[in-house]
Amino acid sequence: HLTETDSTNSRAKELAGRGTPEGTIVLAERQTLGRGRRGRSWFSPAGAGLYLSLVLRPEVSPAEAPKLTLMTAVAVCDVLVPYLPSAPRVKWPNDILVSGRKIAGILTEISTEPDAIDYVVVGLGINVNVPARQFPKEIRERATSILVETGKTHSRTAILRSFLEHFEGTYALFREGRFPLILDRWKAYAGATGRYVRVEQVGRVLSGEIQDVDEDGFLLLRDEKGHLHRIVSGDVTYL
């Protein structure tokens, strides 16, 4: 448990590289360089959110790793439901939204051998008691917190405890090979089938209708010409 760090994922990766056991958690009160996907930053003010990273060593092939992001998203939504007046939604692959605004984000980083996972670090940021005025101007319209949604502050310790319990349950399902159960719950939280989106990838932009998320956790998108694309990674914007 750190008062301040640059990034809990960076610290967790250092520990994982030195052989720290599965289940190690790095928790910080504040991050000076909190990271999101694709090099973005994650606003991490002191004492107002949950910023943590978990070290996992699942005995599965590297191809299974993307499922861990969806699994974590389900655990986060399960935690948030009792606190929020409106249901949280997941946006593929790693954002949790409330009323269209981001309340939590997940950053999964992996170190692999040729055919095995050395370790996975799952990083999580949840905006708990961040007042609206504290969000930087450039994200204020797109970000929210449990405080903003409910008008009152909440115990970060209670939310952390709840998350770890839910995460343990979903991770147990994952290790037992029961990802389809997790995926069904993810789809219920996503409500994304039939929605029109734009997907930005390196070197190209696709627009179309979400058909489904497949058994590997990848997005199936039908473009305007009727072609089906399997999206492994990209940034999704709802149209």
PDB file of C-alpha atoms in Angstrom, residues 1-164:
ATOM      1  CA  HIS A   1       0.000   0.000   0.000  1.00  0.00           C
ATOM      2  CA  LEU A   2       1.687   3.193  -1.221  1.00  0.00           C
ATOM      3  CA  THR A   3       0.887   6.809  -0.395  1.00  0.00           C
ATOM      4  CA  GLU A   4       2.012   7.818  -3.870  1.00  0.00           C
ATOM      5  CA  THR A   5       3.442   6.088  -6.923  1.00  0.00           C
ATOM      6  CA  ASP A   6       3.826   6.891 -10.602  1.00  0.00           C
ATOM      7  CA  SER A   7       1.637   3.964 -11.671  1.00  0.00           C
ATOM      8  CA  THR A   8       0.431   0.910  -9.739  1.00  0.00           C
ATOM      9  CA  ASN A   9       0.748  -1.160 -12.938  1.00  0.00           C
ATOM     10  CA  SER A  10       4.419  -0.191 -13.284  1.00  0.00           C
ATOM     11  CA  ARG A  11       5.096  -1.187  -9.671  1.00  0.00           C
ATOM     12  CA  ALA A  12       3.161  -4.447 -10.041  1.00  0.00           C
ATOM     13  CA  LYS A  13       5.073  -5.333 -13.226  1.00  0.00           C
ATOM     14  CA  GLU A  14       8.378  -4.759 -11.422  1.00  0.00           C
ATOM     15  CA  LEU A  15       7.279  -7.080  -8.616  1.00  0.00           C
ATOM     16  CA  ALA A  16       5.922  -9.678 -11.046  1.00  0.00           C
ATOM     17  CA  GLY A  17       9.192  -9.648 -12.972  1.00  0.00           C
ATOM     18  CA  ARG A  18      10.975 -10.449  -9.705  1.00  0.00           C
ATOM     19  CA  GLY A  19       8.709 -13.435  -9.063  1.00  0.00           C
ATOM     20  CA  THR A  20       6.106 -12.068  -6.662  1.00  0.00           C
ATOM     21  CA  PRO A  21       3.283 -14.616  -6.174  1.00  0.00           C
ATOM     22  CA  GLU A  22      -0.140 -14.514  -7.781  1.00  0.00           C
ATOM     23  CA  GLY A  23      -2.582 -12.392  -5.815  1.00  0.00           C
ATOM     24  CA  THR A  24      -0.096  -9.646  -4.950  1.00  0.00           C
ATOM     25  CA  ILE A  25      -1.898  -6.282  -4.918  1.00  0.00           C
ATOM     26  CA  VAL A  26      -0.339  -2.842  -5.346  1.00  0.00           C
ATOM     27  CA  LEU A  27      -2.625  -0.134  -3.952  1.00  0.00           C
ATOM     28  CA  ALA A  28      -1.897   3.603  -4.044  1.00  0.00           C
ATOM     29  CA  GLU A  29      -3.581   6.664  -2.564  1.00  0.00           C
ATOM     30  CA  ARG A  30      -2.408   8.713  -5.529  1.00  0.00           C
ATOM     31  CA  GLN A  31      -0.786   8.099  -8.920  1.00  0.00           C
ATOM     32  CA  THR A  32       1.366  10.750 -10.544  1.00  0.00           C
ATOM     33  CA  LEU A  33       1.424   8.947 -13.907  1.00  0.00           C
ATOM     34  CA  GLY A  34      -1.719   6.822 -13.824  1.00  0.00           C
ATOM     35  CA  ARG A  35      -1.995   5.023 -17.152  1.00  0.00           C
ATOM     36  CA  GLY A  36      -4.832   3.974 -19.406  1.00  0.00           C
ATOM     37  CA  ARG A  37      -4.855   2.110 -22.687  1.00  0.00           C
ATOM     38  CA  ARG A  38      -2.831   3.389 -25.642  1.00  0.00           C
ATOM     39  CA  GLY A  39      -0.627   5.600 -23.499  1.00  0.00           C
ATOM     40  CA  ARG A  40      -3.438   7.723 -22.118  1.00  0.00           C
ATOM     41  CA  SER A  41      -3.310   9.045 -18.590  1.00  0.00           C
ATOM     42  CA  TRP A  42      -5.752   8.238 -15.780  1.00  0.00           C
ATOM     43  CA  PHE A  43      -6.614  11.131 -13.463  1.00  0.00           C
ATOM     44  CA  SER A  44      -5.767   9.859  -9.956  1.00  0.00           C
ATOM     45  CA  PRO A  45      -6.224  12.499  -7.228  1.00  0.00           C
ATOM     46  CA  ALA A  46      -5.121  11.647  -3.688  1.00  0.00           C
ATOM     47  CA  GLY A  47      -7.619   9.840  -1.503  1.00  0.00           C
ATOM     48  CA  ALA A  48     -10.528  10.175  -3.947  1.00  0.00           C
ATOM     49  CA  GLY A  49     -10.424   6.946  -5.925  1.00  0.00           C
ATOM     50  CA  LEU A  50      -9.303   3.351  -5.916  1.00  0.00           C
ATOM     51  CA  TYR A  51      -6.066   2.778  -7.819  1.00  0.00           C
ATOM     52  CA  LEU A  52      -4.805  -0.780  -7.701  1.00  0.00           C
ATOM     53  CA  SER A  53      -3.081  -3.482  -9.706  1.00  0.00           C
ATOM     54  CA  LEU A  54      -3.215  -7.245  -9.222  1.00  0.00           C
ATOM     55  CA  VAL A  55      -0.584  -9.770 -10.249  1.00  0.00           C
ATOM     56  CA  LEU A  56      -2.037 -12.930 -11.798  1.00  0.00           C
ATOM     57  CA  ARG A  57      -0.296 -16.041 -13.079  1.00  0.00           C
ATOM     58  CA  PRO A  58      -3.063 -17.975 -14.851  1.00  0.00           C
ATOM     59  CA  GLU A  59      -2.068 -21.312 -16.366  1.00  0.00           C
ATOM     60  CA  VAL A  60      -3.638 -20.599 -19.750  1.00  0.00           C
ATOM     61  CA  SER A  61      -2.334 -19.719 -23.204  1.00  0.00           C
ATOM     62  CA  PRO A  62      -1.558 -16.068 -24.030  1.00  0.00           C
ATOM     63  CA  ALA A  63      -4.566 -16.084 -26.388  1.00  0.00           C
ATOM     64  CA  GLU A  64      -6.806 -16.276 -23.311  1.00  0.00           C
ATOM     65  CA  ALA A  65      -5.424 -13.077 -21.764  1.00  0.00           C
ATOM     66  CA  PRO A  66      -7.953 -10.621 -23.295  1.00  0.00           C
ATOM     67  CA  LYS A  67     -10.699 -12.468 -21.418  1.00  0.00           C
ATOM     68  CA  LEU A  68      -9.233 -11.193 -18.144  1.00  0.00           C
ATOM     69  CA  THR A  69     -10.184  -7.603 -19.029  1.00  0.00           C
ATOM     70  CA  LEU A  70     -13.822  -8.575 -19.621  1.00  0.00           C
ATOM     71  CA  MET A  71     -13.798 -10.678 -16.459  1.00  0.00           C
ATOM     72  CA  THR A  72     -12.535  -7.728 -14.408  1.00  0.00           C
ATOM     73  CA  ALA A  73     -15.182  -5.452 -15.930  1.00  0.00           C
ATOM     74  CA  VAL A  74     -17.921  -7.825 -14.744  1.00  0.00           C
ATOM     75  CA  ALA A  75     -16.497  -7.796 -11.207  1.00  0.00           C
ATOM     76  CA  VAL A  76     -16.365  -3.971 -11.215  1.00  0.00           C
ATOM     77  CA  CYS A  77     -19.967  -3.676 -12.427  1.00  0.00           C
ATOM     78  CA  ASP A  78     -21.119  -6.166  -9.788  1.00  0.00           C
ATOM     79  CA  VAL A  79     -19.490  -3.943  -7.168  1.00  0.00           C
ATOM     80  CA  LEU A  80     -20.954  -0.682  -8.487  1.00  0.00           C
ATOM     81  CA  VAL A  81     -24.583  -1.782  -8.923  1.00  0.00           C
ATOM     82  CA  PRO A  82     -25.605  -1.368  -5.241  1.00  0.00           C
ATOM     83  CA  TYR A  83     -24.056   2.107  -5.087  1.00  0.00           C
ATOM     84  CA  LEU A  84     -25.508   3.701  -8.213  1.00  0.00           C
ATOM     85  CA  PRO A  85     -28.975   5.007  -9.097  1.00  0.00           C
ATOM     86  CA  SER A  86     -28.580   3.817 -12.711  1.00  0.00           C
ATOM     87  CA  ALA A  87     -26.915   0.635 -13.920  1.00  0.00           C
ATOM     88  CA  PRO A  88     -23.256   0.688 -14.970  1.00  0.00           C
ATOM     89  CA  ARG A  89     -22.488  -0.251 -18.563  1.00  0.00           C
ATOM     90  CA  VAL A  90     -19.320  -1.764 -19.973  1.00  0.00           C
ATOM     91  CA  LYS A  91     -17.910  -0.422 -23.222  1.00  0.00           C
ATOM     92  CA  TRP A  92     -15.658  -2.877 -25.014  1.00  0.00           C
ATOM     93  CA  PRO A  93     -13.019  -3.630 -24.035  1.00  0.00           C
ATOM     94  CA  ASN A  94     -12.212  -1.878 -20.774  1.00  0.00           C
ATOM     95  CA  ASP A  95     -14.376   1.114 -19.824  1.00  0.00           C
ATOM     96  CA  ILE A  96     -17.182   1.208 -17.273  1.00  0.00           C
ATOM     97  CA  LEU A  97     -19.690   3.987 -17.897  1.00  0.00           C
ATOM     98  CA  VAL A  98     -22.582   5.464 -15.947  1.00  0.00           C
ATOM     99  CA  SER A  99     -25.020   7.691 -17.843  1.00  0.00           C
ATOM    100  CA  GLY A 100     -22.518   7.667 -20.712  1.00  0.00           C
ATOM    101  CA  ARG A 101     -19.620   8.910 -18.581  1.00  0.00           C
ATOM    102  CA  LYS A 102     -16.561   6.949 -17.535  1.00  0.00           C
ATOM    103  CA  ILE A 103     -16.501   5.924 -13.879  1.00  0.00           C
ATOM    104  CA  ALA A 104     -13.829   3.190 -14.040  1.00  0.00           C
ATOM    105  CA  GLY A 105     -11.170   1.850 -16.375  1.00  0.00           C
ATOM    106  CA  ILE A 106      -9.084  -1.297 -16.655  1.00  0.00           C
ATOM    107  CA  LEU A 107      -5.555  -1.705 -18.012  1.00  0.00           C
ATOM    108  CA  THR A 108      -4.376  -5.284 -18.549  1.00  0.00           C
ATOM    109  CA  GLU A 109      -0.691  -5.874 -19.313  1.00  0.00           C
ATOM    110  CA  ILE A 110       0.862  -9.234 -20.039  1.00  0.00           C
ATOM    111  CA  SER A 111       4.290 -10.860 -20.111  1.00  0.00           C
ATOM    112  CA  THR A 112       4.445 -14.109 -22.047  1.00  0.00           C
ATOM    113  CA  GLU A 113       6.682 -17.005 -22.918  1.00  0.00           C
ATOM    114  CA  PRO A 114       6.182 -18.436 -26.438  1.00  0.00           C
ATOM    115  CA  ASP A 115       3.207 -20.563 -25.401  1.00  0.00           C
ATOM    116  CA  ALA A 116       2.517 -19.624 -21.779  1.00  0.00           C
ATOM    117  CA  ILE A 117       1.758 -16.590 -19.653  1.00  0.00           C
ATOM    118  CA  ASP A 118       4.526 -15.492 -17.296  1.00  0.00           C
ATOM    119  CA  TYR A 119       2.281 -12.974 -15.552  1.00  0.00           C
ATOM    120  CA  VAL A 120      -0.670 -10.669 -16.101  1.00  0.00           C
ATOM    121  CA  VAL A 121      -1.065  -7.339 -14.324  1.00  0.00           C
ATOM    122  CA  VAL A 122      -4.658  -6.125 -14.117  1.00  0.00           C
ATOM    123  CA  GLY A 123      -4.817  -2.432 -13.260  1.00  0.00           C
ATOM    124  CA  LEU A 124      -8.009  -0.757 -12.109  1.00  0.00           C
ATOM    125  CA  GLY A 125      -9.033   2.820 -11.450  1.00  0.00           C
ATOM    126  CA  ILE A 126     -12.446   3.633  -9.944  1.00  0.00           C
ATOM    127  CA  ASN A 127     -13.569   7.225  -9.407  1.00  0.00           C
ATOM    128  CA  VAL A 128     -15.116   7.035  -5.944  1.00  0.00           C
ATOM    129  CA  ASN A 129     -15.186  10.399  -4.169  1.00  0.00           C
ATOM    130  CA  VAL A 130     -13.995  12.714  -6.951  1.00  0.00           C
ATOM    131  CA  PRO A 131     -16.113  15.913  -7.123  1.00  0.00           C
ATOM    132  CA  ALA A 132     -17.105  17.022 -10.636  1.00  0.00           C
ATOM    133  CA  ARG A 133     -15.102  20.245 -10.364  1.00  0.00           C
ATOM    134  CA  GLN A 134     -11.915  18.285  -9.606  1.00  0.00           C
ATOM    135  CA  PHE A 135     -11.844  16.513 -12.978  1.00  0.00           C
ATOM    136  CA  PRO A 136      -9.569  18.283 -15.474  1.00  0.00           C
ATOM    137  CA  LYS A 137     -11.547  20.457 -17.874  1.00  0.00           C
ATOM    138  CA  GLU A 138     -10.709  18.295 -20.888  1.00  0.00           C
ATOM    139  CA  ILE A 139     -12.398  15.189 -19.388  1.00  0.00           C
ATOM    140  CA  ARG A 140     -15.087  16.808 -17.213  1.00  0.00           C
ATOM    141  CA  GLU A 141     -17.862  16.127 -19.733  1.00  0.00           C
ATOM    142  CA  ARG A 142     -16.811  12.481 -20.136  1.00  0.00           C
ATOM    143  CA  ALA A 143     -15.966  11.476 -16.550  1.00  0.00           C
ATOM    144  CA  THR A 144     -17.999  10.810 -13.437  1.00  0.00           C
ATOM    145  CA  SER A 145     -17.626   9.300  -9.953  1.00  0.00           C
ATOM    146  CA  ILE A 146     -19.785   7.535  -7.385  1.00  0.00           C
ATOM    147  CA  LEU A 147     -19.892  10.849  -5.483  1.00  0.00           C
ATOM    148  CA  VAL A 148     -21.124  12.743  -8.568  1.00  0.00           C
ATOM    149  CA  GLU A 149     -23.796  10.119  -9.290  1.00  0.00           C
ATOM    150  CA  THR A 150     -25.092   9.804  -5.721  1.00  0.00           C
ATOM    151  CA  GLY A 151     -24.347  13.157  -4.095  1.00  0.00           C
ATOM    152  CA  LYS A 152     -22.536  11.551  -1.175  1.00  0.00           C
ATOM    153  CA  THR A 153     -19.135  10.143  -0.285  1.00  0.00           C
ATOM    154  CA  HIS A 154     -18.525   6.431   0.148  1.00  0.00           C
ATOM    155  CA  SER A 155     -16.040   4.190   1.945  1.00  0.00           C
ATOM    156  CA  ARG A 156     -13.236   3.285  -0.425  1.00  0.00           C
ATOM    157  CA  THR A 157     -12.266   0.441   1.900  1.00  0.00           C
ATOM    158  CA  ALA A 158     -15.732  -1.116   1.604  1.00  0.00           C
ATOM    159  CA  ILE A 159     -15.642  -0.798  -2.190  1.00  0.00           C
ATOM    160  CA  LEU A 160     -12.152  -2.325  -2.309  1.00  0.00           C
ATOM    161  CA  ARG A 161     -13.242  -5.248  -0.125  1.00  0.00           C
ATOM    162  CA  SER A 162     -16.301  -5.817  -2.317  1.00  0.00           C
ATOM    163  CA  PHE A 163     -14.232  -5.687  -5.505  1.00  0.00           C
ATOM    164  CA  LEU A 164     -11.705  -8.228  -4.234  1.00  0.00           C
TER     165      LEU A 164
END
